Coordinates of C-alpha atoms and ligand atoms in Angstrom, one line a residue:
M1 CA -36.3 -86.6 -17.0
S2 CA -38.5 -84.1 -18.6
V3 CA -37.2 -80.8 -20.0
I4 CA -37.4 -78.0 -17.5
K5 CA -39.6 -75.2 -18.6
F6 CA -37.7 -71.9 -18.5
S7 CA -38.5 -68.3 -19.3
L8 CA -36.7 -65.1 -18.7
K9 CA -36.3 -64.6 -15.0
K10 CA -36.6 -61.3 -13.4
I11 CA -34.5 -60.6 -10.3
Q12 CA -35.7 -57.6 -8.6
I13 CA -33.8 -56.4 -5.6
T14 CA -34.9 -53.3 -3.7
F15 CA -33.0 -51.7 -0.9
N16 CA -35.2 -49.6 1.3
Q17 CA -34.5 -48.3 4.7
D18 CA -38.2 -48.5 5.6
K19 CA -38.6 -52.1 4.9
P20 CA -37.9 -54.3 7.9
G21 CA -35.0 -56.6 7.1
G22 CA -34.2 -54.7 4.0
Y23 CA -30.6 -53.8 3.1
I24 CA -29.5 -50.4 4.1
L25 CA -26.8 -49.2 1.7
K26 CA -25.0 -46.0 1.7
K27 CA -24.1 -44.0 -1.4
Y28 CA -20.9 -44.6 -3.4
F29 CA -21.1 -47.8 -5.4
I30 CA -23.2 -50.9 -5.9
F31 CA -21.9 -53.8 -7.8
L32 CA -23.6 -57.0 -8.8
T33 CA -21.6 -60.0 -9.7
L34 CA -22.5 -63.3 -11.2
F35 CA -20.0 -65.6 -9.5
L36 CA -20.4 -68.2 -12.2
L37 CA -18.9 -65.8 -14.8
T38 CA -16.3 -64.3 -12.6
Y39 CA -12.7 -64.9 -13.5
S40 CA -10.0 -64.1 -11.0
A41 CA -6.3 -63.8 -11.5
F42 CA -4.0 -66.1 -9.5
A43 CA -0.8 -64.3 -9.8
Q44 CA 0.2 -65.3 -6.3
L45 CA 0.0 -69.0 -6.9
P46 CA 2.6 -71.3 -8.4
K47 CA 2.2 -71.6 -12.1
F48 CA 2.5 -74.8 -14.0
N49 CA 1.3 -75.6 -17.4
M50 CA -1.1 -78.1 -15.9
Q51 CA -3.3 -78.4 -18.9
S52 CA -0.7 -79.3 -21.5
Q53 CA 0.9 -81.8 -19.1
R54 CA -2.5 -83.4 -18.5
E55 CA -3.1 -83.5 -22.2
K56 CA 0.2 -85.3 -22.7
M57 CA -0.6 -87.7 -19.9
I58 CA -4.0 -88.5 -21.3
E59 CA -2.7 -88.7 -24.9
Q60 CA -0.2 -91.3 -23.6
K61 CA -3.0 -93.3 -21.9
N62 CA -5.0 -93.2 -25.1
I63 CA -2.1 -94.4 -27.2
H64 CA -1.9 -97.4 -24.9
I65 CA -5.6 -98.0 -25.1
K66 CA -5.6 -98.1 -28.9
K67 CA -3.1 -100.9 -28.7
M68 CA -5.1 -102.6 -25.9
L69 CA -8.3 -102.5 -27.8
Q70 CA -7.0 -105.1 -30.1
S71 CA -8.0 -107.5 -27.4
E72 CA -11.5 -108.4 -26.2
S73 CA -12.5 -106.0 -23.4
E74 CA -15.9 -107.1 -22.2
K75 CA -16.4 -109.4 -19.3
T76 CA -17.3 -112.9 -20.5
Q77 CA -20.3 -114.9 -19.2
N78 CA -17.9 -117.3 -17.5
Q79 CA -16.2 -114.5 -15.7
E80 CA -19.6 -113.7 -14.0
E81 CA -19.4 -117.2 -12.5
Y82 CA -16.3 -116.8 -10.3
D83 CA -14.8 -114.3 -8.0
V84 CA -11.0 -114.0 -7.9
K85 CA -9.6 -114.3 -4.4
Y86 CA -5.9 -114.3 -4.8
Y87 CA -3.1 -114.0 -7.3
S88 CA 0.6 -114.9 -6.9
L89 CA 2.9 -113.6 -9.6
D90 CA 6.5 -115.0 -10.0
L91 CA 8.1 -113.0 -12.8
I92 CA 11.5 -113.0 -14.4
P93 CA 11.8 -110.0 -16.8
D94 CA 15.1 -110.5 -18.7
P95 CA 16.4 -107.0 -19.7
T96 CA 18.8 -108.6 -22.3
T97 CA 16.3 -110.8 -24.2
E98 CA 13.3 -108.7 -23.3
I99 CA 11.4 -111.9 -22.6
L100 CA 9.1 -112.1 -19.6
T101 CA 8.9 -115.5 -18.0
G102 CA 6.0 -115.9 -15.5
K103 CA 4.3 -118.2 -13.2
V104 CA 0.9 -117.0 -11.9
Q105 CA -1.2 -118.8 -9.3
I106 CA -4.9 -118.0 -9.4
V107 CA -7.4 -118.8 -6.7
G108 CA -11.1 -118.1 -7.3
A109 CA -14.4 -118.7 -5.5
V110 CA -17.1 -120.4 -7.6
L111 CA -20.3 -118.4 -7.8
S112 CA -22.5 -120.8 -9.7
S113 CA -22.5 -124.6 -9.4
G114 CA -21.2 -126.8 -12.2
L115 CA -18.3 -124.5 -13.1
N116 CA -15.8 -126.7 -15.0
Y117 CA -13.7 -124.1 -16.8
V118 CA -12.3 -120.6 -16.1
E119 CA -11.8 -117.9 -18.7
L120 CA -8.9 -115.5 -18.1
N121 CA -7.8 -112.5 -20.2
F122 CA -4.4 -113.2 -21.7
I123 CA -3.1 -111.9 -25.0
N124 CA -2.5 -114.6 -27.6
N125 CA 1.2 -113.9 -28.3
M126 CA 2.2 -115.1 -24.9
T127 CA 3.2 -118.8 -24.9
I128 CA 1.7 -121.2 -22.2
D129 CA 4.4 -123.5 -20.8
G130 CA 2.4 -125.3 -18.2
L131 CA -1.0 -125.4 -16.5
Y132 CA -1.6 -127.4 -13.3
L133 CA -3.4 -127.5 -10.0
T134 CA -1.3 -125.7 -7.4
E135 CA -1.5 -128.5 -4.9
N136 CA -0.4 -131.1 -7.5
P137 CA 2.1 -129.8 -10.1
G138 CA 2.0 -133.2 -11.7
T139 CA -1.5 -132.7 -13.1
N140 CA -1.8 -131.1 -16.5
L141 CA -5.0 -129.1 -17.0
T142 CA -6.0 -128.7 -20.6
Y143 CA -6.7 -125.3 -22.1
T144 CA -7.4 -123.3 -25.2
H145 CA -5.8 -119.9 -25.9
T146 CA -7.7 -118.0 -28.6
N147 CA -9.1 -114.5 -29.1
N148 CA -6.9 -113.3 -26.2
I149 CA -8.9 -115.6 -23.8
L150 CA -7.1 -118.4 -21.9
T151 CA -9.7 -121.0 -21.2
V152 CA -8.6 -123.4 -18.4
N153 CA -10.5 -126.7 -18.1
L154 CA -10.7 -127.5 -14.4
D155 CA -10.2 -131.0 -13.0
Q156 CA -13.8 -131.4 -12.0
D157 CA -17.2 -129.6 -11.7
Y158 CA -16.9 -127.1 -8.9
S159 CA -20.0 -126.2 -6.9
Q160 CA -20.9 -122.8 -5.5
G161 CA -18.6 -121.7 -2.7
Q162 CA -15.8 -124.1 -3.7
H163 CA -12.4 -122.6 -4.6
F164 CA -10.3 -123.5 -7.6
D165 CA -6.6 -123.0 -7.4
F166 CA -4.2 -123.5 -10.3
V167 CA -0.9 -122.2 -11.8
V168 CA -0.2 -120.9 -15.3
E169 CA 3.4 -120.9 -16.5
Y170 CA 4.2 -118.8 -19.6
H171 CA 6.7 -116.6 -21.4
G172 CA 6.9 -114.0 -24.2
L173 CA 7.4 -110.4 -25.1
P174 CA 4.4 -108.4 -23.9
L175 CA 2.9 -106.4 -26.7
Y176 CA 1.9 -103.5 -24.5
G177 CA 1.4 -102.5 -20.9
F178 CA 4.9 -103.7 -20.0
G179 CA 8.0 -101.9 -21.2
F180 CA 11.7 -102.9 -21.5
S181 CA 13.3 -99.5 -21.7
S182 CA 16.7 -98.1 -21.0
Y183 CA 17.5 -94.9 -19.0
H184 CA 21.0 -93.5 -18.9
G185 CA 22.4 -96.8 -20.0
S186 CA 20.6 -98.9 -17.4
P187 CA 17.5 -101.1 -17.8
M188 CA 14.2 -99.4 -16.9
I189 CA 11.4 -102.0 -16.8
W190 CA 7.9 -100.7 -16.2
T191 CA 4.2 -101.5 -16.4
L192 CA 1.2 -99.3 -17.2
S193 CA -1.9 -101.5 -17.4
Q194 CA -4.9 -99.2 -17.2
P195 CA -7.4 -100.1 -18.6
Y196 CA -6.7 -103.3 -20.5
G197 CA -3.0 -103.9 -20.2
A198 CA -2.6 -106.4 -17.4
R199 CA -3.7 -109.2 -19.7
A200 CA -0.7 -108.4 -21.9
W201 CA 1.8 -109.5 -19.3
W202 CA -0.1 -111.8 -16.9
P203 CA -3.1 -114.0 -17.1
C204 CA -5.9 -112.6 -15.0
K205 CA -9.6 -111.6 -14.8
D206 CA -8.8 -108.2 -16.2
I207 CA -12.0 -106.5 -15.1
P208 CA -12.2 -103.6 -12.6
S209 CA -15.3 -105.0 -10.8
D210 CA -13.4 -108.0 -9.5
K211 CA -10.6 -107.2 -7.1
A212 CA -8.3 -109.9 -5.7
D213 CA -8.4 -110.0 -1.9
S214 CA -4.6 -109.9 -1.9
V215 CA -1.6 -110.4 -4.2
D216 CA 2.0 -111.6 -3.9
I217 CA 4.5 -110.4 -6.4
R218 CA 7.9 -111.9 -6.7
V219 CA 10.3 -110.5 -9.3
T220 CA 13.8 -111.8 -10.0
V221 CA 16.2 -109.4 -11.6
P222 CA 20.0 -108.9 -11.9
S223 CA 21.1 -107.7 -8.5
E224 CA 22.0 -104.1 -9.6
L225 CA 18.3 -103.5 -10.3
I226 CA 15.7 -102.5 -7.7
V227 CA 12.1 -103.5 -8.0
A228 CA 9.3 -101.2 -6.7
S229 CA 5.8 -102.7 -6.5
N230 CA 2.6 -102.8 -4.5
G231 CA 2.2 -103.3 -0.7
V232 CA 5.1 -104.2 1.6
L233 CA 8.4 -105.7 0.7
R234 CA 8.4 -109.0 2.5
E235 CA 11.9 -110.2 1.6
T236 CA 14.7 -109.8 -0.8
I237 CA 16.5 -113.0 -1.6
K238 CA 19.9 -112.9 -3.3
E239 CA 20.9 -115.9 -5.3
G240 CA 24.1 -115.7 -7.4
A241 CA 23.9 -112.6 -9.7
N242 CA 20.2 -112.2 -9.2
T243 CA 17.9 -110.9 -6.5
T244 CA 14.2 -111.7 -5.9
Y245 CA 12.0 -108.9 -4.5
W246 CA 8.9 -110.3 -2.8
W247 CA 6.2 -107.7 -2.5
H248 CA 2.9 -108.4 -0.8
E249 CA -0.3 -106.4 -1.2
K250 CA -2.7 -107.5 1.6
Y251 CA -5.5 -105.2 0.6
P252 CA -8.0 -105.8 -2.3
I253 CA -6.5 -104.7 -5.6
V254 CA -7.7 -104.6 -9.2
S255 CA -5.7 -106.1 -12.0
Y256 CA -4.7 -102.8 -13.7
L257 CA -3.2 -101.5 -10.4
V258 CA -0.7 -104.4 -10.1
S259 CA 2.6 -102.8 -11.1
L260 CA 6.3 -103.0 -11.4
A261 CA 8.9 -100.3 -11.8
I262 CA 12.5 -101.6 -12.1
H263 CA 15.8 -99.7 -12.3
P264 CA 19.0 -99.1 -10.3
Y265 CA 17.0 -96.5 -8.4
T266 CA 18.3 -94.2 -5.7
V267 CA 15.8 -95.0 -2.9
E268 CA 15.0 -92.4 -0.2
Y269 CA 12.5 -92.5 2.6
D270 CA 10.4 -90.1 4.5
N271 CA 7.8 -90.5 7.3
Y272 CA 4.2 -89.7 7.5
I273 CA 3.5 -89.2 11.2
Y274 CA -0.2 -89.5 12.3
N275 CA -2.4 -90.2 15.2
D276 CA -1.1 -87.4 17.3
L277 CA 2.5 -88.4 16.6
A278 CA 1.9 -92.0 17.8
D279 CA 2.2 -93.7 14.5
T280 CA 4.4 -93.6 11.4
M281 CA 4.0 -94.7 7.9
K282 CA 7.1 -95.1 5.6
I283 CA 7.1 -93.1 2.4
H284 CA 9.3 -94.6 -0.4
F285 CA 10.8 -92.6 -3.3
Y286 CA 12.3 -94.6 -6.1
M287 CA 14.2 -92.0 -8.1
F288 CA 16.3 -92.0 -11.3
P289 CA 19.7 -91.1 -9.7
N290 CA 20.1 -88.0 -11.8
H291 CA 16.7 -86.7 -10.5
V292 CA 17.5 -86.9 -6.8
N293 CA 18.4 -83.2 -6.3
E294 CA 15.6 -82.0 -8.5
L295 CA 13.0 -84.0 -6.6
Q296 CA 14.0 -83.2 -3.0
G297 CA 11.8 -80.2 -2.6
I298 CA 8.7 -81.6 -4.2
N299 CA 9.0 -85.0 -2.5
A300 CA 8.9 -83.2 0.8
L301 CA 5.4 -82.1 0.0
I302 CA 4.0 -85.6 -0.1
K303 CA 3.5 -86.1 3.7
D304 CA 1.6 -82.9 3.9
Q305 CA -0.6 -83.9 1.0
I306 CA -1.3 -87.3 2.7
G307 CA -2.2 -85.5 5.9
F308 CA -4.5 -83.1 4.1
F309 CA -6.4 -85.7 2.1
S310 CA -6.6 -87.9 5.2
D311 CA -8.2 -85.0 7.0
I312 CA -10.9 -84.4 4.4
F313 CA -11.5 -87.9 3.0
G314 CA -10.6 -90.3 5.8
P315 CA -7.2 -91.8 6.8
Y316 CA -4.9 -92.9 3.9
P317 CA -6.2 -96.3 3.1
Y318 CA -2.9 -98.2 3.2
L319 CA -1.4 -96.8 6.4
D320 CA 0.1 -100.1 7.5
E321 CA 1.8 -100.6 4.2
K322 CA 3.3 -97.5 2.6
Y323 CA 3.0 -94.7 0.2
G324 CA 5.5 -94.9 -2.6
H325 CA 6.3 -93.6 -6.0
A326 CA 8.7 -94.5 -8.7
D327 CA 10.1 -92.7 -11.7
F328 CA 9.2 -94.6 -14.9
L329 CA 9.2 -94.3 -18.7
G330 CA 5.6 -95.4 -19.2
G331 CA 4.6 -91.8 -20.1
G332 CA 2.4 -89.6 -17.9
A333 CA 1.6 -90.8 -14.4
M334 CA -0.3 -93.7 -12.9
E335 CA -1.8 -94.3 -9.4
H336 CA -0.5 -97.8 -8.9
Q337 CA -1.8 -98.9 -5.5
T338 CA 0.7 -97.8 -2.7
C339 CA 3.3 -97.1 -5.4
S340 CA 2.4 -94.6 -8.1
S341 CA 4.6 -94.1 -11.2
F342 CA 5.6 -90.7 -12.6
S343 CA 7.3 -89.6 -15.8
F344 CA 6.8 -85.9 -14.9
W345 CA 6.8 -84.2 -11.5
N346 CA 5.0 -81.3 -9.9
E347 CA 2.8 -80.9 -6.9
W348 CA -0.4 -81.1 -8.9
V349 CA 0.3 -84.4 -10.5
Y350 CA 1.5 -85.6 -7.1
A351 CA -1.8 -84.5 -5.5
H352 CA -3.7 -86.1 -8.4
E353 CA -2.1 -89.5 -8.2
L354 CA -2.1 -89.5 -4.4
A355 CA -5.9 -88.7 -4.3
H356 CA -6.4 -91.7 -6.5
Q357 CA -5.2 -93.9 -3.6
W358 CA -8.7 -93.1 -2.2
W359 CA -10.6 -92.5 -5.4
G360 CA -9.6 -95.1 -7.9
D361 CA -7.7 -97.6 -5.7
L362 CA -9.7 -97.9 -2.4
I363 CA -12.9 -97.3 -4.4
T364 CA -12.6 -98.2 -8.1
C365 CA -14.9 -97.4 -10.9
D366 CA -17.0 -100.6 -11.3
T367 CA -16.7 -100.4 -15.1
W368 CA -15.1 -98.0 -17.5
H369 CA -18.5 -96.3 -18.0
H370 CA -17.9 -94.7 -14.6
I371 CA -14.2 -93.6 -15.0
W372 CA -15.2 -90.1 -13.8
L373 CA -15.5 -91.6 -10.3
N374 CA -11.7 -92.0 -10.5
E375 CA -10.5 -89.1 -12.7
G376 CA -13.0 -86.4 -11.8
F377 CA -12.3 -87.0 -8.1
A378 CA -8.5 -87.0 -8.6
T379 CA -8.7 -83.9 -10.7
Y380 CA -10.9 -82.0 -8.3
S381 CA -8.5 -83.1 -5.5
E382 CA -5.8 -81.0 -7.2
A383 CA -8.1 -78.0 -6.7
L384 CA -8.8 -79.0 -3.1
W385 CA -5.1 -79.1 -2.5
A386 CA -4.6 -75.7 -4.1
E387 CA -7.5 -74.4 -1.9
H388 CA -5.8 -75.8 1.2
A389 CA -2.2 -74.9 0.4
Y390 CA -2.8 -71.5 -1.1
G391 CA -6.0 -70.3 0.5
H392 CA -8.1 -69.9 -2.5
I393 CA -11.2 -71.8 -3.3
Y394 CA -10.1 -72.3 -6.9
G395 CA -6.4 -72.4 -7.5
P396 CA -4.1 -72.8 -10.5
H397 CA -5.7 -75.9 -11.7
T398 CA -9.2 -74.4 -11.9
A399 CA -7.7 -71.2 -13.3
S400 CA -6.2 -73.2 -16.1
M401 CA -9.6 -74.8 -16.7
Y402 CA -11.1 -71.4 -17.1
Q403 CA -8.4 -70.2 -19.4
L404 CA -8.7 -73.2 -21.7
Q405 CA -12.4 -73.8 -21.3
E406 CA -13.2 -73.1 -25.0
S407 CA -10.8 -75.7 -26.3
F408 CA -10.6 -78.1 -23.5
Y409 CA -13.6 -78.1 -21.1
L410 CA -16.7 -77.0 -22.9
G411 CA -18.0 -79.3 -25.6
P412 CA -20.3 -82.1 -26.4
G413 CA -20.2 -85.6 -25.0
T414 CA -21.3 -87.1 -21.8
I415 CA -19.2 -87.7 -18.7
Y416 CA -20.8 -91.2 -18.5
V417 CA -18.9 -93.2 -21.1
E418 CA -21.7 -94.8 -23.0
D419 CA -19.5 -97.2 -25.0
P420 CA -16.0 -97.7 -23.6
L421 CA -15.0 -99.8 -26.6
T422 CA -15.7 -97.0 -29.1
Q423 CA -15.5 -93.9 -27.1
T424 CA -12.5 -92.2 -25.4
I425 CA -12.5 -93.4 -21.8
F426 CA -9.8 -90.9 -20.7
S427 CA -11.3 -87.8 -22.2
G428 CA -9.5 -84.8 -20.7
A429 CA -12.5 -82.6 -21.3
L430 CA -15.1 -84.9 -19.8
S431 CA -13.7 -87.6 -17.5
Y432 CA -11.2 -85.1 -15.9
N433 CA -12.1 -81.5 -16.2
K434 CA -15.9 -81.4 -16.6
A435 CA -16.2 -84.2 -14.0
S436 CA -14.2 -82.2 -11.5
W437 CA -16.4 -79.2 -12.2
V438 CA -19.4 -81.4 -11.5
L439 CA -18.0 -82.2 -8.1
H440 CA -17.4 -78.5 -7.5
M441 CA -21.0 -77.8 -8.4
L442 CA -22.2 -80.6 -6.3
R443 CA -20.3 -79.1 -3.4
H444 CA -22.3 -75.9 -3.9
V445 CA -25.6 -77.6 -4.4
V446 CA -25.4 -79.6 -1.2
G447 CA -23.3 -77.2 0.8
D448 CA -19.7 -77.5 2.0
T449 CA -20.4 -79.5 5.2
T450 CA -22.7 -82.0 3.4
F451 CA -20.2 -82.3 0.5
F452 CA -17.4 -83.4 2.8
E453 CA -19.8 -85.6 4.7
I454 CA -20.6 -87.3 1.4
L455 CA -16.9 -87.9 0.8
S456 CA -16.3 -89.4 4.2
T457 CA -19.5 -91.5 4.0
Y458 CA -18.3 -92.8 0.6
Y459 CA -14.9 -93.5 2.0
N460 CA -16.4 -95.4 4.9
S461 CA -19.1 -97.2 3.1
P462 CA -18.6 -101.0 3.5
E463 CA -20.2 -101.7 0.1
H464 CA -17.6 -99.5 -1.8
R465 CA -14.6 -99.4 0.4
F466 CA -11.9 -101.7 -1.0
G467 CA -14.4 -102.4 -3.7
T468 CA -16.0 -100.5 -6.6
A469 CA -18.8 -98.1 -7.3
T470 CA -21.1 -97.0 -10.1
T471 CA -22.5 -93.5 -10.8
E472 CA -25.9 -94.7 -9.7
E473 CA -24.5 -95.9 -6.4
F474 CA -22.6 -92.6 -5.8
Q475 CA -25.8 -90.6 -6.6
E476 CA -27.8 -92.7 -4.1
L477 CA -25.2 -92.1 -1.5
C478 CA -25.2 -88.4 -2.1
E479 CA -29.0 -88.4 -1.8
Q480 CA -29.0 -90.3 1.4
V481 CA -26.4 -88.1 3.0
S482 CA -27.9 -84.8 1.8
G483 CA -31.5 -85.8 2.0
M484 CA -32.0 -84.1 -1.4
D485 CA -33.3 -85.4 -4.6
L486 CA -30.3 -85.1 -6.9
E487 CA -31.7 -86.9 -9.9
Y488 CA -31.9 -83.7 -12.0
F489 CA -28.3 -82.9 -11.1
F490 CA -26.8 -86.2 -12.1
H491 CA -29.0 -86.5 -15.1
Q492 CA -28.1 -83.2 -16.6
W493 CA -24.4 -83.2 -15.7
I494 CA -23.3 -86.9 -16.0
Y495 CA -25.7 -88.4 -18.5
E496 CA -26.4 -85.4 -20.7
S497 CA -24.2 -83.4 -23.0
G498 CA -23.5 -79.7 -22.8
Y499 CA -23.6 -76.8 -20.4
P500 CA -25.7 -73.6 -19.8
I501 CA -24.9 -70.2 -21.2
Y502 CA -26.2 -67.3 -19.2
E503 CA -27.1 -63.9 -20.4
Y504 CA -27.6 -61.2 -17.7
A505 CA -28.0 -57.6 -17.1
W506 CA -28.7 -55.3 -14.2
T507 CA -29.6 -51.7 -13.4
S508 CA -29.5 -49.7 -10.2
T509 CA -31.6 -46.6 -9.4
D510 CA -30.7 -44.1 -6.8
L511 CA -33.9 -43.6 -4.8
G512 CA -32.6 -40.3 -3.5
D513 CA -32.9 -41.2 0.1
G514 CA -29.6 -42.9 0.5
T515 CA -30.8 -46.2 -0.8
Y516 CA -30.7 -47.9 -4.2
R517 CA -33.0 -50.2 -6.0
V518 CA -31.3 -52.9 -8.1
E519 CA -33.0 -55.0 -10.8
G520 CA -31.3 -57.9 -12.5
Y521 CA -32.3 -60.1 -15.4
I522 CA -30.9 -63.5 -16.2
D523 CA -31.6 -66.1 -18.9
Q524 CA -30.1 -69.3 -20.3
I525 CA -29.6 -68.8 -24.0
Q526 CA -28.0 -72.1 -25.1
T527 CA -29.7 -73.6 -28.1
E528 CA -27.8 -76.8 -28.6
Y529 CA -28.5 -78.2 -25.1
P530 CA -31.6 -78.4 -22.9
L531 CA -32.2 -75.9 -20.1
Y532 CA -30.4 -76.5 -16.8
K533 CA -31.8 -76.4 -13.4
M534 CA -28.9 -75.0 -11.3
P535 CA -28.6 -72.6 -8.4
L536 CA -26.8 -69.4 -9.3
D537 CA -25.0 -67.1 -6.8
I538 CA -25.7 -63.5 -7.1
S539 CA -23.8 -61.0 -5.0
I540 CA -24.6 -57.5 -4.3
V541 CA -21.6 -55.6 -3.1
S542 CA -21.7 -52.0 -1.9
I543 CA -18.5 -50.2 -1.3
S544 CA -19.2 -47.8 1.5
V545 CA -17.6 -47.1 4.9
D546 CA -18.0 -50.8 5.5
T547 CA -18.1 -53.1 2.5
N548 CA -21.4 -54.8 2.3
I549 CA -21.7 -58.1 0.5
V550 CA -24.9 -60.0 0.2
T551 CA -25.1 -63.3 -1.7
H552 CA -28.3 -65.0 -2.8
T553 CA -28.5 -68.4 -4.3
L554 CA -31.3 -68.7 -6.8
M555 CA -32.6 -71.7 -8.6
N556 CA -33.4 -70.6 -12.1
D557 CA -37.0 -71.7 -11.7
T558 CA -37.4 -69.0 -9.1
V559 CA -39.7 -66.5 -10.7
I560 CA -39.0 -63.3 -8.9
F561 CA -36.6 -62.5 -6.2
R562 CA -37.3 -59.5 -4.0
N563 CA -35.8 -57.9 -1.0
Ligands
ZN1 ZN1 -5.9 -89.7 -12.8

């Protein structure tokens, strides 16, 4: 995109009783506000130190990623040649030895004929105990396990459309992504796999663009422990001193969202009632026993948040399964599909992780380049919740972004992650805060009605729903719904670095006949970054017998504005 030519813009606003359609203002006071630069106080809203909590959460994620980056992270050529259909995980995490023993079945559809081996991501330290065709455990498939890739040699050449189906048995102490911790003297076993952690504890195609159509997860633990996981609990089977929890996720799921949270939890339930009181979805809370009282009030909010997001985005995607969340020691919080994990608790992080069930879980960023489609959306959803619950278009989250903009929001770097292997994927400034501002600006550029139409179209789109999306695809969808060319918008805000800095001034002249003439000047003065094409709201407020507020939206390539 070419650089937009920009020169000092003159905004001339004249109020004249004689001019048809002009603004008639009585004496007293005229006040011109640039909304973009307005800061409001939010004393009436609940205050949480959102920013420092988010920083902690992101820091935790980035510590995990540093460990995870020891492994290969790119999709291999072979992984382009098959599509995972189904995983079945049978897991025995032993809290005493801290050894995980696993048996994972993998079913995949072959995309190009002649496929005779399958590459899975699996960290080298895990030991392979067996590898065989599911239908014939007597067969032994040969394999290699180097560079954190498990290469399984299939029993024959598979042609396009055929399915392979085999089982990997293994054991080991996962290096990351899987924790054997202890809480108040009891085992607390947890997973946190985003972005590259699933491969540390189970062999899989650990790539966000390929969701399994469904997953079964069976976990055997000492009977005093409770296992929370994805989807619905099919069965609990008690055998001797152990119990097996069988969870089934029938909806497509990406590898990093497959999760476990295990502890002698106190489990409580609530109901989300929808469809004019005709239907009910169970809400599950897996709580550390000493947190139960503390969480009562805040847990009660969840059903309202599900209702609100369902109203503005589309129905909660997993209505016939559940919403659940579990306390864990993985650090921060994580939007595991139908069962989020939390190590801190407030209504904003609840709203954030819940919103991910739509933006992140139902529709997942296709690659880590596009992580803002997860994090920017979830972060902006916190502000949407604040707007709904507290009646202000901004809210405490956005207020905190204003307060910390110098240190946390404004800065170089692109929201589009150019190189996920060397750049910070979970940049608080870019993927979370700036990206949520971009959605707020998009809302203004296309208008409120169109913005929410974009979200519901995105939610309903067959090509993204239960699948993935890229920035380009989201832009195309925005353009289709709005009928606007948004190339400039996405280019400057997603793919370019920086932000505009405005300088402005205004004067008013009493024309002596009860009217005023107002002249305003505005300019972009940033030197490090190119000029921005953005609409800017300018309000003229007169305080008279009746307050008169007039708002104009100007593109900054408008030469002169008159009234
Ligand atoms: Zn998030």
